[in-house]
Coordinates of N, CA and C in Angstrom, one line a residue:
M1 N 1.1 -1.2 0.6 CA -0.2 0.0 0.2 C 0.7 1.4 -0.4
L2 N 1.8 1.5 1.0 CA 2.7 2.1 1.3 C 3.5 2.2 -0.6
R3 N 3.7 1.7 -1.0 CA 4.7 1.9 -2.2 C 3.4 1.9 -3.3
E4 N 2.6 1.7 -3.4 CA 1.5 2.5 -3.9 C 1.1 4.0 -3.9
R5 N 1.1 4.3 -2.7 CA 1.1 5.8 -2.2 C 1.9 6.7 -3.0
L6 N 3.0 6.2 -2.6 CA 4.5 7.0 -2.5 C 4.3 7.2 -4.5
G7 N 3.9 6.1 -5.0 CA 4.6 5.8 -6.5 C 3.1 7.1 -7.2
L8 N 2.2 7.5 -6.7 CA 0.7 8.1 -6.6 C 1.5 9.4 -6.7
L9 N 2.0 10.0 -5.5 CA 2.5 10.9 -5.3 C 3.6 11.8 -5.8
A10 N 4.8 10.8 -6.3 CA 5.7 11.0 -7.2 C 5.6 11.5 -8.5
N11 N 4.3 10.7 -9.0 CA 3.6 11.0 -10.7 C 3.5 12.4 -10.4
R12 N 2.6 12.2 -9.5 CA 1.8 13.7 -9.8 C 3.0 15.0 -9.4
I13 N 3.8 14.8 -8.5 CA 5.0 15.7 -8.1 C 5.6 16.0 -9.7
L14 N 6.3 14.9 -10.2 CA 7.1 14.8 -11.6 C 6.4 15.6 -12.6
N15 N 4.9 15.5 -12.6 CA 4.4 16.4 -14.0 C 4.2 17.7 -13.6
D16 N 4.1 17.7 -12.1 CA 3.6 19.3 -12.1 C 4.7 20.5 -12.8
D17 N 4.2 21.7 -13.0 CA 5.0 22.2 -13.1 C 6.1 23.0 -12.7
A18 N 5.7 23.0 -11.4 CA 6.5 23.5 -10.0 C 7.8 22.2 -9.9
F19 N 7.9 21.0 -10.2 CA 8.9 20.5 -9.9 C 10.1 21.1 -10.4
G20 N 10.1 21.4 -11.7 CA 11.6 21.9 -11.8 C 12.4 23.4 -11.1
D21 N 11.7 23.7 -10.4 CA 11.7 25.4 -9.1 C 12.3 24.1 -8.4
A22 N 11.5 23.3 -7.8 CA 11.9 22.3 -6.8 C 13.2 21.9 -6.7
V23 N 13.5 21.2 -7.6 CA 14.9 20.4 -8.1 C 15.9 21.4 -8.1
A24 N 15.7 22.9 -8.5 CA 16.6 24.0 -8.6 C 17.0 24.6 -7.3
H25 N 15.9 24.2 -6.5 CA 16.2 24.7 -5.3 C 16.6 23.7 -4.1
L26 N 16.7 23.0 -4.4 CA 17.4 21.9 -3.8 C 18.7 21.8 -4.5
C27 N 18.8 21.4 -5.2 CA 20.4 21.9 -6.0 C 21.2 22.9 -5.4
S28 N 20.6 24.4 -5.2 CA 21.3 25.2 -4.7 C 21.5 25.4 -3.2
H29 N 20.5 25.1 -2.8 CA 20.7 25.0 -1.0 C 21.7 23.6 -0.3
I30 N 21.3 23.1 -0.9 CA 21.4 21.2 -0.1 C 23.6 21.4 -0.2
S31 N 23.5 21.8 -1.7 CA 25.1 22.0 -2.0 C 25.5 23.4 -1.0
T32 N 24.6 24.4 -0.7 CA 25.8 24.9 0.0 C 25.9 24.6 1.6
A33 N 24.8 24.2 1.8 CA 24.8 23.5 3.0 C 26.2 22.7 3.8
F34 N 26.5 21.7 2.7 CA 27.5 21.0 3.0 C 29.1 21.2 2.7
K35 N 28.9 22.8 1.3 CA 29.9 23.5 1.4 C 30.8 24.5 2.9
Q36 N 29.4 24.9 3.0 CA 29.3 26.0 4.3 C 29.9 24.8 6.0
E37 N 29.7 23.6 5.8 CA 29.9 22.5 6.8 C 30.6 21.6 6.0
Q38 N 31.7 21.7 5.8 CA 32.6 20.3 5.3 C 32.5 18.9 6.0
R39 N 32.2 19.2 7.2 CA 32.0 17.8 8.0 C 31.1 16.8 7.5
L40 N 30.1 17.4 7.1 CA 28.8 16.9 6.6 C 29.1 16.1 5.4
V41 N 30.4 15.7 4.7 CA 30.4 15.3 4.3 C 30.8 13.4 4.3
R42 N 31.0 14.0 5.6 CA 32.0 12.8 6.0 C 30.5 11.8 6.9
A43 N 29.8 12.9 7.7 CA 28.7 12.6 8.5 C 27.0 12.1 7.7
L44 N 27.0 12.5 6.4 CA 25.5 12.5 5.8 C 26.1 12.7 4.0
G45 N 27.8 12.3 3.6 CA 27.5 12.3 2.4 C 27.4 11.6 1.6
D46 N 27.3 10.4 1.9 CA 26.9 8.7 0.7 C 25.7 8.3 2.2
F47 N 24.8 7.0 1.4 CA 23.3 6.6 1.7 C 24.2 5.9 3.6
G48 N 25.4 5.3 3.5 CA 25.1 4.4 4.7 C 25.5 5.5 5.9
A49 N 26.3 6.4 5.5 CA 26.5 7.3 6.6 C 24.7 8.3 7.1
F50 N 24.3 8.9 5.6 CA 23.1 9.0 6.2 C 21.7 8.4 7.1
A51 N 22.1 7.1 5.9 CA 21.1 6.5 6.7 C 21.4 6.0 8.9
T52 N 22.4 6.2 8.9 CA 23.5 5.9 10.4 C 22.7 6.8 10.9
V53 N 22.9 8.0 10.8 CA 22.5 9.1 11.7 C 21.6 9.4 11.7
M54 N 20.4 9.5 10.4 CA 19.1 9.5 10.6 C 18.3 8.6 11.3
C55 N 18.6 7.5 11.3 CA 18.3 6.1 12.5 C 18.2 6.8 13.7
A56 N 19.7 7.3 13.7 CA 19.9 7.6 15.6 C 18.9 8.8 15.9
V57 N 18.8 9.6 14.9 CA 18.4 10.5 15.1 C 16.5 10.2 15.3
G58 N 16.6 9.4 14.2 CA 14.7 9.1 14.6 C 13.9 7.8 15.7
I59 N 15.5 7.2 15.9 CA 14.9 6.5 17.0 C 15.4 7.5 18.6
A60 N 16.4 8.5 18.8 CA 16.1 9.1 19.8 C 14.8 10.1 20.1
S61 N 14.4 10.6 18.8 CA 13.3 11.0 19.1 C 11.8 10.2 19.5
V62 N 12.0 9.3 19.8 CA 11.0 8.4 20.6 C 11.4 7.6 22.0
H63 N 12.4 8.3 21.9 CA 13.2 7.5 23.3 C 14.0 8.3 24.2
G64 N 13.2 9.9 24.4 CA 13.5 10.9 25.2 C 15.1 11.4 24.8
G65 N 15.3 10.9 23.6 CA 16.8 12.2 23.4 C 17.8 10.7 23.0
Q66 N 18.0 9.9 23.0 CA 18.6 8.9 22.9 C 18.5 8.1 22.1
F67 N 20.0 7.2 21.5 CA 19.5 6.4 21.0 C 20.6 5.0 21.8
T68 N 20.6 4.0 21.2 CA 21.8 3.2 21.2 C 22.6 1.9 19.5
L69 N 23.9 2.4 20.1 CA 24.5 2.1 18.7 C 23.9 0.8 18.2
A70 N 23.4 -0.4 19.1 CA 23.0 -1.7 18.8 C 21.1 -1.7 18.1
A71 N 20.6 -0.4 18.5 CA 19.7 0.0 17.7 C 19.6 0.1 16.1
V72 N 20.7 1.2 15.9 CA 20.6 1.6 15.0 C 21.3 0.6 13.9
Q73 N 22.4 -0.3 14.3 CA 23.3 -1.4 13.5 C 22.0 -2.1 13.3
A74 N 21.0 -2.6 14.0 CA 19.7 -3.5 13.8 C 19.0 -3.0 12.4
V75 N 19.1 -1.8 12.3 CA 18.4 -1.1 10.7 C 19.5 -1.0 9.7
V76 N 20.8 -0.4 9.7 CA 21.6 -0.5 8.5 C 22.5 -1.7 8.0
V77 N 22.9 -2.3 9.1 CA 23.8 -3.6 9.1 C 23.2 -4.7 8.0
P78 N 21.8 -5.3 8.9 CA 20.9 -6.0 7.4 C 20.5 -5.6 6.6
R79 N 20.9 -4.5 6.2 CA 20.3 -4.0 4.3 C 21.3 -3.6 3.9
G80 N 22.5 -3.6 4.6 CA 23.9 -3.9 4.1 C 24.1 -2.8 3.7
W81 N 23.7 -1.8 4.3 CA 24.0 0.0 3.8 C 25.4 0.2 4.7
A82 N 25.8 0.3 5.6 CA 26.8 0.1 6.7 C 26.9 -1.2 7.5
S83 N 28.6 -1.2 7.7 CA 28.7 -2.1 8.7 C 28.6 -2.0 9.9
G84 N 28.8 -2.7 10.8 CA 28.7 -2.3 12.5 C 29.9 -1.8 12.8
R85 N 31.1 -2.0 12.2 CA 32.4 -1.3 12.1 C 32.1 0.1 11.7
R86 N 31.3 0.1 10.5 CA 31.5 1.4 10.3 C 30.6 2.7 11.2
T87 N 29.7 2.4 11.2 CA 28.4 3.0 12.2 C 29.1 3.2 13.6
R88 N 29.9 2.2 14.0 CA 30.5 2.5 15.5 C 31.5 3.5 15.4
A89 N 32.4 3.9 13.9 CA 33.6 4.6 14.1 C 32.7 6.2 13.4
L90 N 31.7 6.1 13.2 CA 31.1 7.0 12.6 C 30.4 7.8 14.0
I91 N 29.8 7.4 14.7 CA 29.5 7.6 16.1 C 30.6 7.9 16.9
D92 N 31.4 7.2 16.9 CA 33.2 7.5 17.7 C 33.7 9.0 16.9
W93 N 33.2 9.3 16.1 CA 33.8 10.3 15.0 C 32.9 11.6 15.3
L94 N 31.6 11.5 15.7 CA 31.1 12.6 16.0 C 31.1 12.8 16.9
E95 N 31.5 12.0 18.3 CA 32.3 12.5 19.5 C 33.2 13.3 19.4
L96 N 33.9 12.6 18.8 CA 35.1 13.6 18.4 C 35.0 14.9 18.2
E97 N 34.0 15.2 17.0 CA 33.4 16.5 16.6 C 32.6 17.4 17.6
N98 N 32.5 16.6 18.7 CA 31.4 17.5 19.4 C 30.0 17.6 19.6
T99 N 29.5 16.4 18.9 CA 28.4 16.2 18.1 C 27.8 15.2 18.6
A100 N 28.4 14.5 19.3 CA 27.6 12.8 19.8 C 28.0 13.1 21.8
Q101 N 27.3 12.5 22.4 CA 28.0 12.1 23.7 C 27.3 10.9 24.5
R102 N 28.2 10.3 24.9 CA 28.1 9.3 25.3 C 27.3 9.3 27.1
H103 N 26.5 8.6 27.2 CA 25.7 8.8 28.7 C 25.8 7.3 29.7
P104 N 25.7 7.8 30.8 CA 26.0 6.3 31.7 C 25.2 5.2 31.2
P105 N 25.9 3.9 31.1 CA 24.7 2.7 30.5 C 23.7 2.2 31.8
G106 N 22.7 1.5 31.4 CA 21.5 1.7 32.4 C 22.5 -0.5 32.8
D107 N 21.8 -1.2 32.8 CA 21.8 -2.5 33.6 C 22.7 -3.5 32.5
D108 N 22.7 -3.2 31.2 CA 23.4 -3.9 30.2 C 24.5 -3.0 29.3
N109 N 26.1 -3.4 29.9 CA 26.8 -1.5 29.3 C 26.8 -2.3 27.8
R110 N 26.5 -3.0 26.6 CA 26.7 -3.2 25.6 C 25.5 -2.3 25.1
E111 N 24.3 -2.1 25.7 CA 23.3 -0.7 25.3 C 23.5 0.6 26.0
R112 N 25.1 0.6 25.3 CA 25.1 2.4 26.6 C 24.6 3.2 25.5
P113 N 23.9 4.1 26.1 CA 22.5 5.4 25.6 C 23.8 6.5 24.8
W114 N 23.6 6.8 23.8 CA 24.1 8.2 23.7 C 23.2 9.0 22.9
S115 N 23.5 10.5 22.5 CA 22.6 11.4 22.3 C 23.2 12.1 20.9
L116 N 22.9 12.7 20.2 CA 23.1 13.9 19.5 C 22.9 15.4 19.3
N117 N 23.5 16.1 19.0 CA 23.6 17.6 19.8 C 24.4 18.6 18.9
G118 N 24.1 19.9 19.2 CA 25.3 20.9 18.2 C 24.9 20.7 16.6
W119 N 25.9 20.8 16.3 CA 25.8 20.9 14.5 C 25.4 20.2 13.7
I120 N 25.2 19.0 14.1 CA 24.6 18.0 13.0 C 23.3 17.8 13.4
I121 N 23.0 18.3 14.4 CA 21.6 18.6 14.2 C 20.8 19.8 13.4
S122 N 21.7 20.8 14.1 CA 21.3 22.0 13.2 C 21.5 22.0 11.8
A123 N 22.2 21.4 11.1 CA 22.9 20.9 10.1 C 21.5 20.2 9.2
I124 N 20.6 19.3 9.7 CA 19.7 18.0 9.5 C 18.5 18.8 9.7
E125 N 18.3 19.5 10.5 CA 17.1 20.6 10.6 C 17.2 21.9 9.4
T126 N 18.1 22.6 9.0 CA 18.6 23.3 8.2 C 18.2 22.7 6.8
L127 N 19.0 21.3 6.8 CA 18.5 19.8 5.4 C 16.5 20.0 5.0
A128 N 16.1 19.4 6.4 CA 14.9 19.3 6.6 C 13.9 20.7 5.9
S129 N 14.8 21.7 6.7 CA 13.7 22.8 5.8 C 13.8 23.0 4.6
T130 N 15.1 22.6 4.2 CA 15.0 23.1 2.4 C 14.1 22.3 1.7
Y131 N 14.0 21.0 2.5 CA 13.3 20.0 1.8 C 11.9 20.8 1.7
R132 N 11.8 21.1 2.9 CA 10.3 21.4 2.9 C 9.8 22.6 2.3
V133 N 10.6 23.4 2.1 CA 10.1 24.5 1.0 C 10.0 24.3 -0.2
A134 N 11.5 23.3 -0.5 CA 11.1 22.8 -2.2 C 9.5 21.5 -2.4
A135 N 8.9 21.1 -1.2 CA 8.3 20.1 -1.4 C 7.4 21.2 -0.9
S136 N 6.8 23.0 -0.8 CA 5.7 23.3 -0.4 C 4.4 23.4 -1.4
P137 N 5.0 23.2 -2.7 CA 3.8 23.5 -3.8 C 2.9 21.5 -3.5
W138 N 3.3 20.9 -2.7 CA 2.5 19.7 -2.5 C 1.8 19.7 -1.4
Q139 N 2.2 20.8 -0.3 CA 2.1 20.6 1.1 C 0.9 20.4 1.4
T140 N 0.4 20.0 2.2 CA -1.2 20.7 2.7 C -1.4 20.8 4.4
L141 N -0.3 21.9 4.5 CA -0.3 22.6 6.0 C -0.5 23.6 5.7
P142 N -1.3 24.6 6.7 CA -2.4 25.5 6.6 C -1.4 26.5 6.1
A143 N -1.9 27.6 5.2 CA -1.2 28.6 4.7 C -0.5 30.2 6.4
T144 N -1.4 30.1 7.2 CA -0.7 30.7 8.1 C -0.5 29.7 9.2
E145 N 0.8 29.2 8.7 CA 1.8 29.0 9.9 C 2.7 29.2 11.0
T146 N 2.4 29.1 12.1 CA 3.1 30.1 12.9 C 4.7 29.1 12.9
P147 N 5.7 29.9 13.8 CA 7.2 29.6 13.6 C 6.6 27.8 14.5
A148 N 6.2 27.9 15.6 CA 6.0 26.4 16.5 C 6.0 25.4 15.5
E149 N 4.9 26.2 14.5 CA 4.2 24.7 13.9 C 5.5 24.6 12.8
E150 N 5.6 25.4 12.3 CA 7.3 24.9 11.3 C 7.9 24.6 11.9
A151 N 8.4 24.5 12.9 CA 9.7 23.4 13.7 C 8.7 22.2 13.9
I152 N 7.6 22.1 14.5 CA 7.4 20.7 14.4 C 7.0 20.1 13.0
G153 N 6.9 21.0 11.7 CA 6.9 19.8 10.7 C 8.2 19.6 10.1
T154 N 9.3 20.3 11.0 CA 10.6 20.1 10.3 C 10.6 18.5 11.4
G155 N 10.7 18.9 12.3 CA 10.3 17.5 13.2 C 10.0 16.5 12.7
V156 N 8.4 16.5 12.5 CA 8.3 15.6 11.4 C 8.3 14.7 10.1
L157 N 8.9 15.9 9.3 CA 9.9 15.4 8.4 C 10.8 14.5 8.4
V158 N 11.8 15.1 9.5 CA 12.9 14.2 9.7 C 12.3 12.6 11.2
D159 N 11.7 12.7 11.2 CA 11.3 11.3 12.2 C 10.1 10.6 11.0
G160 N 10.2 11.7 10.0 CA 9.7 10.1 8.8 C 10.1 9.6 7.9
V161 N 11.2 10.6 7.6 CA 12.2 10.0 6.8 C 13.3 8.7 7.9
S162 N 13.4 9.0 9.2 CA 13.4 7.7 9.9 C 12.6 6.3 9.8
W163 N 11.6 7.1 10.0 CA 10.5 6.1 10.0 C 10.2 4.7 7.8
L164 N 11.1 5.8 7.0 CA 11.2 5.2 6.0 C 12.4 4.1 5.8
L165 N 13.2 4.2 6.2 CA 14.5 4.0 6.8 C 14.3 2.5 7.1
R166 N 13.7 2.6 8.6 CA 13.8 1.3 9.1 C 12.6 0.5 8.5
H167 N 11.7 1.0 7.4 CA 10.5 0.0 6.7 C 11.0 0.2 5.4
A168 N 12.6 -0.1 4.8 CA 12.8 0.2 3.5 C 12.1 -0.7 2.5
Q169 N 11.7 -2.0 3.3 CA 11.7 -3.1 2.4 C 9.7 -2.3 1.7
D170 N 9.2 -0.9 2.4 CA 8.0 -0.7 1.6 C 8.5 0.2 0.7
L171 N 9.7 0.4 0.7 CA 10.0 1.7 -0.2 C 10.2 1.0 -1.9
P172 N 9.7 2.2 -2.9 CA 10.1 2.3 -4.4 C 12.0 1.2 -4.5
F173 N 12.2 1.2 -6.1 CA 13.5 0.3 -5.6 C 14.1 2.5 -6.1
L174 N 15.5 2.5 -5.6 CA 16.0 3.5 -6.5 C 16.3 3.2 -7.9
S175 N 16.6 4.1 -8.5 CA 17.5 4.2 -9.9 C 18.7 3.8 -9.7
E176 N 19.1 3.2 -10.5 CA 21.1 2.8 -10.5 C 21.6 3.9 -10.6
E177 N 21.2 4.9 -11.7 CA 21.9 6.7 -11.5 C 22.0 7.1 -9.9
V178 N 21.0 6.7 -9.1 CA 21.0 7.4 -8.6 C 21.8 6.8 -7.4
R179 N 21.8 5.2 -7.1 CA 22.4 4.4 -6.2 C 23.7 4.8 -6.5
M180 N 24.3 4.8 -7.7 CA 25.6 5.1 -8.0 C 26.4 6.3 -6.9
F181 N 25.5 7.5 -7.4 CA 26.2 8.7 -6.6 C 25.7 8.6 -5.3
L182 N 24.6 8.3 -4.7 CA 24.6 8.2 -3.0 C 25.7 7.1 -2.5
G183 N 26.1 5.8 -3.3 CA 27.1 4.5 -2.7 C 28.4 5.8 -2.4
H184 N 28.7 6.8 -3.1 CA 30.2 7.7 -2.5 C 30.1 9.5 -2.5
A185 N 31.1 9.2 -1.0 CA 30.7 10.7 -0.4 C 31.5 11.4 -1.0
P186 N 31.3 12.6 -2.0 CA 29.9 13.7 -2.0 C 29.2 13.5 -3.4
G187 N 29.3 12.0 -3.9 CA 28.4 11.7 -4.9 C 27.3 12.1 -5.3
F188 N 26.1 12.3 -4.0 CA 25.0 13.0 -4.2 C 25.0 14.6 -4.4
L189 N 26.0 14.9 -3.8 CA 26.2 16.6 -4.0 C 26.7 16.4 -5.5
I190 N 27.6 15.8 -5.9 CA 27.8 15.7 -7.1 C 27.3 15.6 -8.3
L191 N 26.4 14.9 -7.5 CA 24.8 14.9 -8.6 C 24.5 16.2 -8.9
L192 N 24.2 17.1 -8.0 CA 23.0 17.7 -7.6 C 24.0 18.9 -8.3
D193 N 25.6 19.3 -8.2 CA 25.8 20.1 -8.7 C 25.7 20.1 -10.4
L194 N 25.8 18.9 -10.9 CA 26.1 18.3 -12.4 C 25.0 19.0 -12.7
L195 N 23.3 18.4 -11.8 CA 22.0 18.8 -12.4 C 21.9 20.4 -12.8
S196 N 22.5 21.1 -11.7 CA 22.2 22.8 -11.6 C 23.3 23.2 -12.8
A197 N 24.3 22.8 -13.4 CA 25.3 22.9 -14.1 C 24.8 22.8 -15.5
A198 N 23.6 21.5 -15.4 CA 23.1 21.4 -16.9 C 22.1 22.3 -16.9
K199 N 21.5 23.1 -16.0 CA 20.4 23.7 -16.3 C 21.0 25.3 -16.7
A200 N 22.1 25.5 -16.5 CA 23.0 27.1 -16.7 C 22.8 27.3 -18.7
D201 N 22.8 28.4 -18.5 CA 22.5 28.9 -19.8 C 23.5 28.6 -20.8
A202 N 25.0 28.4 -19.6 CA 26.2 28.1 -20.6 C 26.4 26.7 -20.6
C203 N 24.9 25.8 -21.1 CA 25.2 24.3 -21.0 C 24.7 24.3 -22.2
D204 N 25.7 23.8 -23.1 CA 25.2 23.1 -24.3 C 25.1 21.9 -25.2
A205 N 25.1 21.3 -26.3 CA 25.2 20.3 -26.6 C 26.5 19.7 -26.8
T206 N 27.5 20.2 -26.5 CA 29.0 20.0 -25.8 C 29.0 19.8 -24.7
G207 N 28.1 20.5 -23.5 CA 28.0 19.8 -22.3 C 28.1 21.2 -21.5
C208 N 28.4 20.9 -20.2 CA 28.6 21.7 -19.3 C 29.9 22.0 -18.8
M209 N 30.2 23.3 -18.2 CA 31.5 23.1 -17.4 C 31.6 22.4 -15.7
F210 N 32.9 21.5 -15.7 CA 32.5 21.4 -13.9 C 33.9 21.3 -14.0
S211 N 34.0 22.1 -13.1 CA 35.7 21.9 -12.0 C 35.8 20.9 -11.1
R212 N 36.6 19.9 -11.7 CA 37.2 18.8 -10.4 C 37.6 19.4 -9.1
K213 N 38.6 20.3 -9.7 CA 39.7 21.2 -8.8 C 38.7 21.3 -7.7
A214 N 37.8 22.6 -8.5 CA 36.7 23.3 -7.4 C 35.7 22.8 -6.8
T215 N 35.4 21.4 -7.1 CA 35.0 20.2 -6.8 C 35.4 19.6 -5.7
A216 N 36.5 19.2 -5.9 CA 37.5 19.1 -4.5 C 37.4 19.7 -3.3
R217 N 37.6 21.2 -3.5 CA 38.5 22.0 -3.1 C 37.0 22.3 -2.0
A218 N 35.4 22.4 -2.7 CA 34.4 22.7 -2.0 C 34.3 21.9 -1.2
Y219 N 34.4 20.2 -1.3 CA 33.5 19.4 -0.2 C 34.9 18.8 0.4
G220 N 36.1 19.5 0.5 CA 36.9 18.5 1.6 C 37.4 17.6 0.6
V221 N 37.7 16.9 -0.3 CA 37.8 15.5 -0.8 C 38.5 16.2 -1.8
S222 N 39.7 14.7 -2.1 CA 40.8 14.6 -3.3 C 40.1 14.9 -4.9
R223 N 41.4 15.4 -5.7 CA 40.2 15.4 -7.0 C 40.4 14.6 -8.0
A224 N 41.2 13.2 -7.1 CA 41.4 12.0 -7.8 C 39.8 11.2 -7.3
H225 N 39.4 11.9 -5.9 CA 37.7 10.9 -5.9 C 37.2 11.4 -6.7
V226 N 36.6 12.9 -7.0 CA 35.9 13.1 -7.9 C 35.9 12.6 -9.1
T227 N 37.2 12.5 -9.7 CA 37.2 12.3 -11.1 C 36.6 10.4 -11.2
A228 N 37.4 10.1 -9.8 CA 36.8 8.7 -9.8 C 35.1 8.2 -10.0
I229 N 34.3 8.9 -9.3 CA 33.4 9.0 -9.1 C 32.5 9.2 -11.0
L230 N 33.3 10.4 -11.7 CA 32.9 10.8 -13.1 C 33.0 9.7 -13.7
A231 N 33.9 8.7 -13.5 CA 34.6 7.6 -13.9 C 33.6 6.5 -14.2
R232 N 33.4 6.1 -13.2 CA 32.3 5.5 -13.2 C 30.9 5.5 -13.6
A233 N 30.7 6.8 -13.7 CA 29.3 7.4 -14.0 C 29.2 7.3 -15.5
E234 N 30.8 7.8 -15.8 CA 30.7 7.3 -17.5 C 30.2 5.5 -17.8
R235 N 30.9 4.9 -17.5 CA 31.4 3.6 -17.7 C 29.6 3.3 -17.3
L236 N 28.7 3.8 -16.9 CA 27.1 3.6 -16.2 C 26.5 4.2 -17.7
K237 N 27.1 4.8 -18.6 CA 26.5 5.8 -19.5 C 25.5 6.6 -18.9
I238 N 26.1 7.5 -17.3 CA 25.4 8.5 -17.1 C 25.4 9.2 -17.9
L239 N 27.0 10.0 -17.6 CA 27.1 10.7 -18.3 C 28.1 11.1 -19.5
K240 N 29.1 11.5 -19.9 CA 29.9 11.9 -21.1 C 31.1 12.9 -20.9
R241 N 32.3 12.3 -20.9 CA 33.3 13.5 -20.4 C 33.8 14.3 -21.7
N242 N 33.4 15.4 -22.1 CA 34.4 15.5 -22.9 C 35.2 17.1 -22.8
G243 N 36.3 16.6 -21.8 CA 37.7 17.6 -21.6 C 37.0 17.9 -20.2
P244 N 36.8 19.6 -20.0 CA 36.7 20.0 -19.0 C 35.1 20.1 -18.3
R245 N 34.2 19.7 -19.9 CA 32.6 19.7 -19.7 C 32.0 18.2 -18.9
I246 N 31.0 18.2 -19.2 CA 30.6 17.0 -18.7 C 29.0 17.1 -19.6
V247 N 28.9 16.0 -20.4 CA 27.0 15.8 -21.0 C 26.2 14.9 -20.4
L248 N 25.3 15.3 -19.4 CA 25.0 14.2 -19.1 C 23.8 13.7 -20.1
S249 N 23.5 12.3 -19.5 CA 22.6 11.4 -20.3 C 21.1 11.9 -20.2
D250 N 20.1 11.5 -21.4 CA 19.0 11.7 -20.8 C 18.6 11.1 -19.3
L251 N 19.3 9.8 -19.1 CA 18.5 9.4 -17.8 C 19.4 10.2 -17.0

């Protein structure tokens, strides 16, 4: 039932005249958020990291602001999104970056509670607000929304994403193109930058200008890493490299 409902909603959005503006908004604002806080590339930059953090946030929202590593691993590890070792390493790194906090264990030391706070929560709220603005043409919320209601709406969106991750078997399959970019940090952001460049006036049949050096610097990764993502996308016929220009396929 959920798959059918999401399919109907997706088709409605895709065929709406406002869809192009929504995509442009996401391309601009999501990339900007990651460029302003490069730690997000490691924290949320690929699907495994994104799923880990969003599951932690969602679980914490219904358990007094706390989550356990075991609860997060129970969602992401069986689905192959991230290994147990990687989820632990990510939470440990967030602790080093002063945005994850350990709490005293209860009766079972294996179930040590954690909480997230600080810049990671602020960044997630910013990203959620960005998606809410992009989706505003299809929202059914009252036009006269108070700031408190807006905050609640953002929280509901975050909880909804976490819920969908925990019920992934009900989700539509992602396209091969999206899966490829989501599998590499900052692949999704590079995809958004490519889409944004393709919509620019300077883009023509020969493609659009795309600087690997500038992209690598913006997201705090190596130019070789950016080149590897583009090369894999070219092997999958998602794009074609034409010197310093990129030609995106119709897909």
